[in-house]
Each structure stands twice: as structure tokens, then as C-alpha cells.
Backbone as numpy.savetxt, mean C-alpha at the origin, in Angstrom:
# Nx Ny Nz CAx CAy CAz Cx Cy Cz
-10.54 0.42 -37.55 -10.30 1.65 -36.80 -9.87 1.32 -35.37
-8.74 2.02 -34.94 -8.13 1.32 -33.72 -9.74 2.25 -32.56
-9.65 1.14 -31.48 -10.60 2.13 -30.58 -9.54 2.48 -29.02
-9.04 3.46 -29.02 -8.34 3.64 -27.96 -8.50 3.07 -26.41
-10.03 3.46 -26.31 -10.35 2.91 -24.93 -10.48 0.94 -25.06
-10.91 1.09 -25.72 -11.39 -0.27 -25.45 -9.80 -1.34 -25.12
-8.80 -0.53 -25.95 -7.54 -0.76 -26.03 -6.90 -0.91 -24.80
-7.16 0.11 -23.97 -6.61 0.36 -22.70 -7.52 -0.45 -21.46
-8.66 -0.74 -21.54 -9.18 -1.70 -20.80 -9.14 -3.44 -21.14
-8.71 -3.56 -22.19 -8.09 -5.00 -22.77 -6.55 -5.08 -21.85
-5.84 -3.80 -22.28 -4.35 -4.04 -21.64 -4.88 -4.04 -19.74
-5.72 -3.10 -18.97 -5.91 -3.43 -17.76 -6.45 -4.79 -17.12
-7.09 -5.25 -18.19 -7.41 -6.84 -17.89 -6.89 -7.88 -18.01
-5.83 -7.46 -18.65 -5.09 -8.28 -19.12 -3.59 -8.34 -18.18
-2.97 -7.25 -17.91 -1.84 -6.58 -17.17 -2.26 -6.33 -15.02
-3.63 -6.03 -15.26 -4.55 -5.81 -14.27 -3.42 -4.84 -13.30
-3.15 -3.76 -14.16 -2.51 -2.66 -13.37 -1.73 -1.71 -14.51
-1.46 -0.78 -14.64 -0.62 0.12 -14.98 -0.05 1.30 -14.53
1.04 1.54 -14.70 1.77 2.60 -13.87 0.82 4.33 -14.93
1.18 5.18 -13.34 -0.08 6.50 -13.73 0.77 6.99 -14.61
2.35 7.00 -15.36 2.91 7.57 -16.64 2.66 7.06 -18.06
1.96 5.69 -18.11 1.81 5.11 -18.99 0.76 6.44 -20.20
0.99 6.07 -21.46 0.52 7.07 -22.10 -1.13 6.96 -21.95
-1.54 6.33 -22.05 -2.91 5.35 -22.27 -3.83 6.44 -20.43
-2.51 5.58 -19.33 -3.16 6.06 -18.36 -2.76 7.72 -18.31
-2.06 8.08 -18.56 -1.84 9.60 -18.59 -3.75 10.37 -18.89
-3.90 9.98 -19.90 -4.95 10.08 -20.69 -6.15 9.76 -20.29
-6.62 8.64 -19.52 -7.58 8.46 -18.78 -7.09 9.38 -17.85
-6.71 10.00 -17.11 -6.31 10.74 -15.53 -6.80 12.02 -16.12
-6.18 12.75 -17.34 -6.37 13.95 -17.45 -7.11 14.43 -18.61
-7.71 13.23 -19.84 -8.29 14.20 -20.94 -9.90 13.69 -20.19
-10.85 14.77 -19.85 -12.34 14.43 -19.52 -12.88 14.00 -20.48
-13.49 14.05 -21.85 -14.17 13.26 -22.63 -13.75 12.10 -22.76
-12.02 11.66 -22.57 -11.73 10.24 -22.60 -12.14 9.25 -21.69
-11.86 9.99 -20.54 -12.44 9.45 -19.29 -14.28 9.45 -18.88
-14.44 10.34 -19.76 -16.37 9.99 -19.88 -16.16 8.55 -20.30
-15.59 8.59 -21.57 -16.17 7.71 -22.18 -15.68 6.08 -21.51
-14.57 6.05 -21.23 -14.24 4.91 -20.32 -15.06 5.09 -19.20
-15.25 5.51 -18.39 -16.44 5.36 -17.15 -17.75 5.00 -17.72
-18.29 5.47 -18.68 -19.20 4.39 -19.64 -19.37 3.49 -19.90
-18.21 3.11 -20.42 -18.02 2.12 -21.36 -17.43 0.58 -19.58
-16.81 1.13 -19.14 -16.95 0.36 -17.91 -18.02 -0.05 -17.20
-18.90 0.99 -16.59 -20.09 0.91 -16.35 -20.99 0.12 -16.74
-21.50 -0.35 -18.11 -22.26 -0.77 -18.79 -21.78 -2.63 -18.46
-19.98 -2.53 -17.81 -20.16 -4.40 -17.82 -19.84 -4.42 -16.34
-20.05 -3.22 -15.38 -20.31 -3.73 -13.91 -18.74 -3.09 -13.51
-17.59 -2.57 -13.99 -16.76 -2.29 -13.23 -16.42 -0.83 -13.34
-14.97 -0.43 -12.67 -14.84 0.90 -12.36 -13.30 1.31 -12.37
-12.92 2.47 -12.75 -11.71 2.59 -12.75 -11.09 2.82 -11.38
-10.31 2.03 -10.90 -9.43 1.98 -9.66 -8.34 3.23 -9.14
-8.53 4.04 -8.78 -7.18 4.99 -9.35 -7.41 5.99 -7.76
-6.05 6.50 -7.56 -6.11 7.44 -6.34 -4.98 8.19 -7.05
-5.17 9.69 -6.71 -4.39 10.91 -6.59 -2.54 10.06 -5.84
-2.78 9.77 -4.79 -1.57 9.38 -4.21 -0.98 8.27 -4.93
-1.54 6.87 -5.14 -1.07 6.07 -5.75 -0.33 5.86 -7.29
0.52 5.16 -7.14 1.49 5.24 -8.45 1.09 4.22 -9.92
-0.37 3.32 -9.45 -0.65 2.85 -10.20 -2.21 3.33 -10.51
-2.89 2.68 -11.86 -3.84 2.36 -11.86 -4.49 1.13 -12.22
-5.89 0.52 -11.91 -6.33 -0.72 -11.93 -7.57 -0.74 -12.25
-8.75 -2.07 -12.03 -9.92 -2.21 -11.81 -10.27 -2.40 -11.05
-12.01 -2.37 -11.06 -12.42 -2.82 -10.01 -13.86 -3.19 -9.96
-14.79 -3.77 -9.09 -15.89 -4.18 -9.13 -16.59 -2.67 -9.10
-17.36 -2.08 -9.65 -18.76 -1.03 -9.30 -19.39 -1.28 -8.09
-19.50 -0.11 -7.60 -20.48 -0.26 -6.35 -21.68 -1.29 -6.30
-22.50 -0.42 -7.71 -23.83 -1.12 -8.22 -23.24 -2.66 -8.74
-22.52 -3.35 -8.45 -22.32 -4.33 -8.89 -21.96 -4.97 -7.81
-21.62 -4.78 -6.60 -20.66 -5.75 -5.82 -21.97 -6.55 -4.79
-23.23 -6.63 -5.26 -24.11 -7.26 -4.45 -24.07 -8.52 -5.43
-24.21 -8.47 -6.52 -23.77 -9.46 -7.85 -22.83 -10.20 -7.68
-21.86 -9.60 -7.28 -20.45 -10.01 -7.52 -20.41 -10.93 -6.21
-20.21 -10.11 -4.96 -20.01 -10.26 -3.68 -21.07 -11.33 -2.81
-22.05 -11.34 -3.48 -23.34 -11.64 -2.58 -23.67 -13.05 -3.33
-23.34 -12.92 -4.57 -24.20 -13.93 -5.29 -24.06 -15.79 -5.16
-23.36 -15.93 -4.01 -23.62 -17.30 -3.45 -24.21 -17.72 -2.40
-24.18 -18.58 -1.60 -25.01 -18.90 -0.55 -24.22 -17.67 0.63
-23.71 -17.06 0.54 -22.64 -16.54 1.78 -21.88 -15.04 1.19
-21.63 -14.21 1.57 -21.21 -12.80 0.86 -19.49 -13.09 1.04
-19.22 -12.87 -0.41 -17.79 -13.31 -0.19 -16.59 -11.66 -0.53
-15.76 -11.89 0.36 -15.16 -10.65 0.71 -14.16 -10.28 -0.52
-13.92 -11.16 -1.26 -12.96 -11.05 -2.36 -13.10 -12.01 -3.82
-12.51 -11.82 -4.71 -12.42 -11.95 -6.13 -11.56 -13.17 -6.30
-10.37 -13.24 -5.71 -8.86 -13.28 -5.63 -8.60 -15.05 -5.12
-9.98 -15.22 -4.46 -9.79 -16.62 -3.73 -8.53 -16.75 -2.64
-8.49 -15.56 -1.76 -8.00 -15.49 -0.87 -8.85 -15.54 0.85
-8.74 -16.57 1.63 -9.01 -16.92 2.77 -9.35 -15.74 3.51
-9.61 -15.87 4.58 -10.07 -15.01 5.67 -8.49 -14.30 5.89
-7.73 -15.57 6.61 -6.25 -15.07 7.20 -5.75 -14.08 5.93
-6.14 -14.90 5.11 -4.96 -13.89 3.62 -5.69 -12.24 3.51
-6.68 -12.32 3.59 -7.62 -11.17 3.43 -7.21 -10.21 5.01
-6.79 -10.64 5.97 -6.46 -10.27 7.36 -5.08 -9.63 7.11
-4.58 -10.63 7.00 -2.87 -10.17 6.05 -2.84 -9.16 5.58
-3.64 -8.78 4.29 -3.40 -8.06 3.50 -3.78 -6.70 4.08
-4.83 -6.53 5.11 -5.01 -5.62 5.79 -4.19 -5.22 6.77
-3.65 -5.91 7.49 -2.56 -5.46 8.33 -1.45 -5.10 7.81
-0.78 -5.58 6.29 0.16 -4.84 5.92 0.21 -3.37 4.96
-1.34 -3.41 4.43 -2.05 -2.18 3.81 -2.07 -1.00 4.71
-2.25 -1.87 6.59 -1.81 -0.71 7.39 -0.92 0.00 8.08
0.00 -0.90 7.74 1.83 -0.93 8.01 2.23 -0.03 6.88
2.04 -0.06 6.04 2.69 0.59 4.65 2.05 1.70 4.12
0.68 1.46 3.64 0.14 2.66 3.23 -0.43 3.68 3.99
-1.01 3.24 5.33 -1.57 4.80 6.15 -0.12 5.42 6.10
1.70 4.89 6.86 2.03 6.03 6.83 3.11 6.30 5.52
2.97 5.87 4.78 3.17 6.01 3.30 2.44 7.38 2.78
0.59 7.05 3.20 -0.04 8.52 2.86 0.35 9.85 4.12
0.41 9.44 4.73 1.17 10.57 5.97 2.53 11.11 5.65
3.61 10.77 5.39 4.00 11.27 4.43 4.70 11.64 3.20
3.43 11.42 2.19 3.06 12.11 1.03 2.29 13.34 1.62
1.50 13.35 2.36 0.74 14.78 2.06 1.67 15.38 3.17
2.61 14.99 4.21 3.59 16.61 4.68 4.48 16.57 4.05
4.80 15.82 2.69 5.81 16.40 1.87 5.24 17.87 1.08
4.34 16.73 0.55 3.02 17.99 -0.20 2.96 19.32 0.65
2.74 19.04 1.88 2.51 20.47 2.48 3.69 21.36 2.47
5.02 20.34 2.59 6.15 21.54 3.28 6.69 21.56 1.71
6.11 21.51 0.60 6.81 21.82 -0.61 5.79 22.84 -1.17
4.62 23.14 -0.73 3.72 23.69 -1.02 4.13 25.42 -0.12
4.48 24.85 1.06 4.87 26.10 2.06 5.76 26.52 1.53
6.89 25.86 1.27 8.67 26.46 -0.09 7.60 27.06 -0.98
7.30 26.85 -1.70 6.74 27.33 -3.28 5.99 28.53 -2.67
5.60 28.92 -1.71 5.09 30.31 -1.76 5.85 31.57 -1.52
7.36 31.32 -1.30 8.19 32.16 -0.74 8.88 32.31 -2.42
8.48 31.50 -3.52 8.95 32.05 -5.03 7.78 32.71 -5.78
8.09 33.59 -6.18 7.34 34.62 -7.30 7.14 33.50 -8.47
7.18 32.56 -9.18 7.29 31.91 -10.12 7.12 30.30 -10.08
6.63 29.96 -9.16 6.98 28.35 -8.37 5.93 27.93 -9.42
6.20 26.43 -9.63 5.53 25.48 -10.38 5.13 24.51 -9.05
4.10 24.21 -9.48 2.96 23.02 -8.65 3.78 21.74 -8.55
4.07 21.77 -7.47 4.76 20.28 -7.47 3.64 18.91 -7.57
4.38 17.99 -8.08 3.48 16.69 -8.24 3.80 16.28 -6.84
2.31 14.96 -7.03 2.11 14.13 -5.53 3.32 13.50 -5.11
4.14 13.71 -4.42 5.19 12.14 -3.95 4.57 11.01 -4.69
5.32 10.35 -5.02 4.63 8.64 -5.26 6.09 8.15 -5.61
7.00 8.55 -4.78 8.56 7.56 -5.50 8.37 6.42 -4.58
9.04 4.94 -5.01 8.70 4.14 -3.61 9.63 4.32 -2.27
10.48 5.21 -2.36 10.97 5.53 -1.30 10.06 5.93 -0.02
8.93 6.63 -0.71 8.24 6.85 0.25 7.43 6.37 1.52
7.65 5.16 0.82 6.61 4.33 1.07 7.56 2.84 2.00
7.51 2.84 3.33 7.74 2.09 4.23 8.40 0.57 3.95
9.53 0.21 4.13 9.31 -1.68 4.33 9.10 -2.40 5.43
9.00 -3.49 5.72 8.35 -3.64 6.70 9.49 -5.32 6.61
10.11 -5.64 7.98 10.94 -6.58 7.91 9.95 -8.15 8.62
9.89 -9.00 7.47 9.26 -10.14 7.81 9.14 -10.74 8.87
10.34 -10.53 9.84 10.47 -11.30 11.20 9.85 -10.12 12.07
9.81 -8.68 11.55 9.01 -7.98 12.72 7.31 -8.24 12.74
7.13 -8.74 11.53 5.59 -8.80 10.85 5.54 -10.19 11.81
5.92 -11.45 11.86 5.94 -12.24 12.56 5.40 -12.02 13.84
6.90 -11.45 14.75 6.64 -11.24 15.90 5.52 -10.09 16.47
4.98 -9.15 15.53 4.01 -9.01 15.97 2.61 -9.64 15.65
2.18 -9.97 14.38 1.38 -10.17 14.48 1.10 -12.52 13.85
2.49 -12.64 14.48 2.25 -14.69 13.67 1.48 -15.42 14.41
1.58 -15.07 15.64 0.29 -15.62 16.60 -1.49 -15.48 15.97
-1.42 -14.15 15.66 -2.91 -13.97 15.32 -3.05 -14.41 13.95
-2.23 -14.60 12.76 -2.39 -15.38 11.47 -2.04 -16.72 11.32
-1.82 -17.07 12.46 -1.76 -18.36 11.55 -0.14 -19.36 11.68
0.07 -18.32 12.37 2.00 -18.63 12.46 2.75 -18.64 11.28
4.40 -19.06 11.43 5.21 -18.35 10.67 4.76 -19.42 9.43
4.61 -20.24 9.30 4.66 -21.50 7.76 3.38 -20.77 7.06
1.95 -20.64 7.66 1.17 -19.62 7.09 1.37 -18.63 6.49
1.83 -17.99 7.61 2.31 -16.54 6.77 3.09 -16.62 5.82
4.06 -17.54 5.68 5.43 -17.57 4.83 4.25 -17.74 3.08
2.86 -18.84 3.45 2.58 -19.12 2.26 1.65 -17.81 1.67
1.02 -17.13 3.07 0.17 -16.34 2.13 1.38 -14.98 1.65
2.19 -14.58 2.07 3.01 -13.77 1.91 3.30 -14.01 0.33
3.54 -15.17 -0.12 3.98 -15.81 -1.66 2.73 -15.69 -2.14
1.45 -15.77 -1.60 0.34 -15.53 -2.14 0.06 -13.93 -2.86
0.04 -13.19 -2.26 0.33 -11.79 -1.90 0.57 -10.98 -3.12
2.44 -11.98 -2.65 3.19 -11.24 -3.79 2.86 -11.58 -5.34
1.98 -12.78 -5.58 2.25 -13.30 -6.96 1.07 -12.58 -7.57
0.15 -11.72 -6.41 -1.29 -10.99 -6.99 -0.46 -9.91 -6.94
0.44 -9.34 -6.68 0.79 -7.70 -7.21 0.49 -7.29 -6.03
0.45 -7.69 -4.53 0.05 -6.63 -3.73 1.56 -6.02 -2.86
2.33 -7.06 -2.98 3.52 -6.69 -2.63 4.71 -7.30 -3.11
6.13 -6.34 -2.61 6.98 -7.72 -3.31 7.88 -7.77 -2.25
8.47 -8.94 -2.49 9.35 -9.48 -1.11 11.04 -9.29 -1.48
11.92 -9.05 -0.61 13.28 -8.68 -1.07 14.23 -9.25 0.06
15.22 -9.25 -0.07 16.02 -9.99 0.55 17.06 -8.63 1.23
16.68 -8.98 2.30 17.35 -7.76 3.26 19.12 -8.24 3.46
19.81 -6.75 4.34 20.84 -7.19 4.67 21.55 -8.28 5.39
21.03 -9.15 6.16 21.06 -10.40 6.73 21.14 -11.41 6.04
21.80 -12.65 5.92 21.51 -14.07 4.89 20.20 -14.34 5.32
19.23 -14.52 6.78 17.86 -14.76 6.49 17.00 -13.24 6.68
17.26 -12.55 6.00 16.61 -10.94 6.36 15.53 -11.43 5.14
14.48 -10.86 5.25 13.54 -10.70 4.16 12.03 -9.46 4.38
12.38 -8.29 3.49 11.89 -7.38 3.51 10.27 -7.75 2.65
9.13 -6.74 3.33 8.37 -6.65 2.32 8.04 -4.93 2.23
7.84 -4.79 0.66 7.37 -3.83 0.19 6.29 -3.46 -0.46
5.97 -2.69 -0.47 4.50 -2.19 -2.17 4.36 -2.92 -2.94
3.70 -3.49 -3.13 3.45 -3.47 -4.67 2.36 -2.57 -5.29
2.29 -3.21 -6.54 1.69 -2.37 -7.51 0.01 -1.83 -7.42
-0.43 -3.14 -6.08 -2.20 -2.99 -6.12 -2.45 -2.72 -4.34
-1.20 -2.66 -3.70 -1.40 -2.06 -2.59 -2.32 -1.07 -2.17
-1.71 -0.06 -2.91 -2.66 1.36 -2.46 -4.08 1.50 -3.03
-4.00 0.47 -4.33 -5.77 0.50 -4.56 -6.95 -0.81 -4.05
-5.75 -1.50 -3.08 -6.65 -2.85 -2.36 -7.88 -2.09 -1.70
-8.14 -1.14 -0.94 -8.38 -0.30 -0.36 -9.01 0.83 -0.41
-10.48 1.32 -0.51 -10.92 2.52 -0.59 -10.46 3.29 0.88
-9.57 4.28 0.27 -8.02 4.68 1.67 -9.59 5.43 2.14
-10.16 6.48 2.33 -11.43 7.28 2.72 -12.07 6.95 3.69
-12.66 5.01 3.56 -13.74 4.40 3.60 -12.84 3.60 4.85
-11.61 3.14 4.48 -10.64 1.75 4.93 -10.19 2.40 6.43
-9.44 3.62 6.17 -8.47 3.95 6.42 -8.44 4.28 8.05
-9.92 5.24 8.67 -10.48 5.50 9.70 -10.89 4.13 10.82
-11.67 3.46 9.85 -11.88 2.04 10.36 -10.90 1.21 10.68
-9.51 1.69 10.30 -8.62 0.85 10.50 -8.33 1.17 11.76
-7.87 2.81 12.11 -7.24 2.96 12.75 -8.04 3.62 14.32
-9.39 3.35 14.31 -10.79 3.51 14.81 -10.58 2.61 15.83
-10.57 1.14 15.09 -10.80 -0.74 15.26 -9.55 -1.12 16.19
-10.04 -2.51 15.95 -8.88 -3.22 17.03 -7.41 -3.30 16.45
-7.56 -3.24 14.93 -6.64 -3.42 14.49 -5.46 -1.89 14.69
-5.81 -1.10 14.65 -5.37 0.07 15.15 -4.44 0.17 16.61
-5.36 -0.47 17.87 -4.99 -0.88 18.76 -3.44 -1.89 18.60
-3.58 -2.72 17.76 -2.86 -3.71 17.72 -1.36 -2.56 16.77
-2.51 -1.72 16.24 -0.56 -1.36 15.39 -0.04 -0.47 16.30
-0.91 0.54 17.33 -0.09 0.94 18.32 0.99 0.57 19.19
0.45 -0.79 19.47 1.16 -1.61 20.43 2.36 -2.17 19.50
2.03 -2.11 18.54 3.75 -2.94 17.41 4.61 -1.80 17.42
3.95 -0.54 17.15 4.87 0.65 17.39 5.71 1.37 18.11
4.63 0.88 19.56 5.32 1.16 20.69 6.88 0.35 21.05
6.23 -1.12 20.80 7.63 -1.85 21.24 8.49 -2.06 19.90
8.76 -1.38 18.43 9.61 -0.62 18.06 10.33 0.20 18.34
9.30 1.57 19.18 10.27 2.08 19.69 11.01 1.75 20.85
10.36 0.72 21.56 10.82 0.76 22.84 12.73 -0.23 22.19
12.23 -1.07 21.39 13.69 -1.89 20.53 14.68 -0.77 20.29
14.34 0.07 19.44 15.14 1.02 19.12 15.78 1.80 20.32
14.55 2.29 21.11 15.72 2.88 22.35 16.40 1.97 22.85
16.30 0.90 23.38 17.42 -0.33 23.84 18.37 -0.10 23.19
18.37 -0.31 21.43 19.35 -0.27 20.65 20.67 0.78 21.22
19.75 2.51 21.55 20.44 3.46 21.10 20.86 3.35 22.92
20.51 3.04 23.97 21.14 2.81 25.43 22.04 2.17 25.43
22.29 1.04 24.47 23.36 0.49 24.59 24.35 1.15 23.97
24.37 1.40 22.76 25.38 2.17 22.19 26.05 3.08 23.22
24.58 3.89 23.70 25.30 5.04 24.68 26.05 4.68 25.92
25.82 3.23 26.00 26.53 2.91 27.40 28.04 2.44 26.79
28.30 1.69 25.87 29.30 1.64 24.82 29.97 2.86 24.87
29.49 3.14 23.77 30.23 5.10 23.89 30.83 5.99 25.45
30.41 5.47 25.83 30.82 6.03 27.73 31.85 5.26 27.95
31.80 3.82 28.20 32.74 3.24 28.63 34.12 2.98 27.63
34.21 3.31 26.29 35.03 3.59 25.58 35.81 4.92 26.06
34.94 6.14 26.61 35.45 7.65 26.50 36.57 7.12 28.14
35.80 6.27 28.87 35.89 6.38 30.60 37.53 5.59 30.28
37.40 4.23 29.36 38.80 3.97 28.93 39.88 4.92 28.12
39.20 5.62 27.65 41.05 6.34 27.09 40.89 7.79 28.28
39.95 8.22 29.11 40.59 8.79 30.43 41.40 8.34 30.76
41.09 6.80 31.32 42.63 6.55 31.95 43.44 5.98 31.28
């Protein structure tokens, strides 16, 4: 007799992610007795289903009631599963906060200003969450550098945990418009590295917050340079065909 769940937590352990259309995950998200019974049936060996409303995937994860077991159970409380370092674990937070806080910012004013449309129709259907990856930010390797390669470790570090990163599903790396351009994006366990609730305040509370202000600022301050020059360009082009 096939057992459905057990089916679908073999393929998450095995795959250690699935997209939220998959039939399997459709089904955990929305039938409740299925999902009793997987939260059970999880429960009973210490883990938990990984999953957020916003995010485009789903995963695992350690149980609360479990992560003193998990986390604690050597001479020293260890912060991860993954056998990733302090710096890599630092990494992964600073780009969780590059990408996903405003990734979730916006998703929910899409949500809102599609929610505000839909009340002006007699007949409107509930729009679904954003989750295309458009939504969701890239972030160009040499800006990740220059702001933060000093505090990780410098660029040969970063270059390795970045390959680290990507080969766990937390992001993927792409090759920008430049011959040395190199973008990073989402991946698949991004948005559930993270209890966003718990993470998300603390992030932006902390020093690290501080630190993404200041990357932001002198973005924009790059970008206006960018757009002064143009404008000084554009002038002295108009001032030449005056005369």
C-alpha cells in the first residue's frame, strides 16, 4: 500500500526542498488531515515542516523540542547542521538580509496594492502571494565585496564560501553583464534559512542593520554620481548644438 506521506518526506530528505506547486506539497499546504498527519509523523523523529506563506519553496527542519539535542549536544552549542563556519554562517546572514527583508517588502505592497485594485471589482478573485523570482533582489558580487570583504574574510574567502552557499541551495550565482560581472541570487532555502518573525527584527534592530544602512546609503549616493554625470553630459551636449 503506497503511504503518501511517508512518500513525501523520503522525497524532502532526499531532494531537501520542494517547490510550493509540487503535487505532494500542494497537499501538505492545504488538505488539514494530511498535514495532521505529517506534523505527527515528523514530530515523533524530532523535525518540522519548514514552509512560509511568502516563500516559493518548502523544506525541513530541526523541532524546537529538538534543537537542544541537535544544537547543544557537544561540548559547545553549535549554530548549524550544514558544517558551515562562523564567517559562512555570517555570510549567509548578511545576504538573507540583502535579499529577503526587501524581497518580503515587496511582496506584501504588491499584496496590498492588488488587494486595494480588487476592491473597486464586484467579482475580484483573491490574488496569490508574489513569489515570482523577479521579486526578489540580486545582489552584484563586487558590491557584496566592497561592502562587506573586510568584515568576512576578504575576497578569496568569500569567493569560497559563496561556492559553499550555492552548492547547499541557499543561493545561485550567475554571470552578469560584464566578462567579470557575477550576480547572486535566491535560492531555493533562502527564505526558509531563517525564522523571517524571529530573524528579521533582530536583524534590522542589530549592528548588522546599521551596517546595511550604510551599504544603502553609499548605493545611493553611487547612483546619484551616476545620474550627475549623465546630467552634466546631457547639458553640455544641449550647450554644443546651441552653438
Amino acid at each position: 500500500m503506497h503511504d503518501d506521506t511517508a512518500s513525501l518526506v523520503t522525497r524532502l530528505l532526499a531532494q531537501r526542498w520542494l517547490p510550493r506547486d509540487d503535487v505532494q506539497a500542494r497537499k501538505a499546504l492545504l488538505d488539514e488531515s494530511y498535514r495532521e498527519e505529517l506534523d505527527r509523523r515528523l514530530e515523533a523523529v524530532g523535525l518540522e515542516l519548514r514552509e512560509h506563506p511568502y516563500a516559493a519553496y518548502i523544506g525541513l527542519a530541526v523541532s524546537r523540542k529538538s534543537e537542544r539535542a541537535v544544537f547543544g549536544g557537544s561540548d559547545s552549542w553549535i549554530s548549524n547542521t550544514m558544517q558551515l563556519d562562523r564567517d559562512g554562517v555570517a555570510l549567509l546572514v548578511v545576504i538573507w538580509a540583502l535579499i529577503v527583508l526587501p524581497k518580503r517588502q515587496r511582496q506584501v505592497e504588491r499584496q496590498a496594492l492588488e488587494a486595494a485594485a480588487s476592491q473597486t471589482q464586484m467579482f475580484a478573485e483573491e490574488k496569490p502571494i508574489p513569489r515570482d523570482p523577479a521579486v526578489a533582489p540580486v545582489i552584484a558580487e563586487r558590491t557584496l565585496l566592497a561592502d562587506f570583504g573586510e568584515k568576512l574574510g576578504g575576497k578569496m574567502r568569500i569567493n569560497i564560501l559563496l561556492g559553499t552557499l550555492s552548492r547547499l541551495g541557499f543561493i545561485i550565482r550567475k554571470r552578469g553583464d560584464g566578462p567579470d560581472s557575477r550576480l547572486i541570487a535566491e535560492g531555493p532555502l533562502l527564505d526558509l534559512a531563517f525564522d523571517y518573525e524571529r530573524t528579521a527584527r533582530r536583524v534590522l534592530d542589530g549592528a548588522l542593520g546599521d551596517l546595511l544602512t550604510e551599504a544603502s546609503a553609499r548605493a545611493a549616493n553611487a547612483a546619484a554620481g551616476v545620474a550627475g554625470d549623465e546630467l552634466i553630459d546631457d547639458t553640455e551636449v544641449e550647450d554644443n548644438d546651441d552653438v
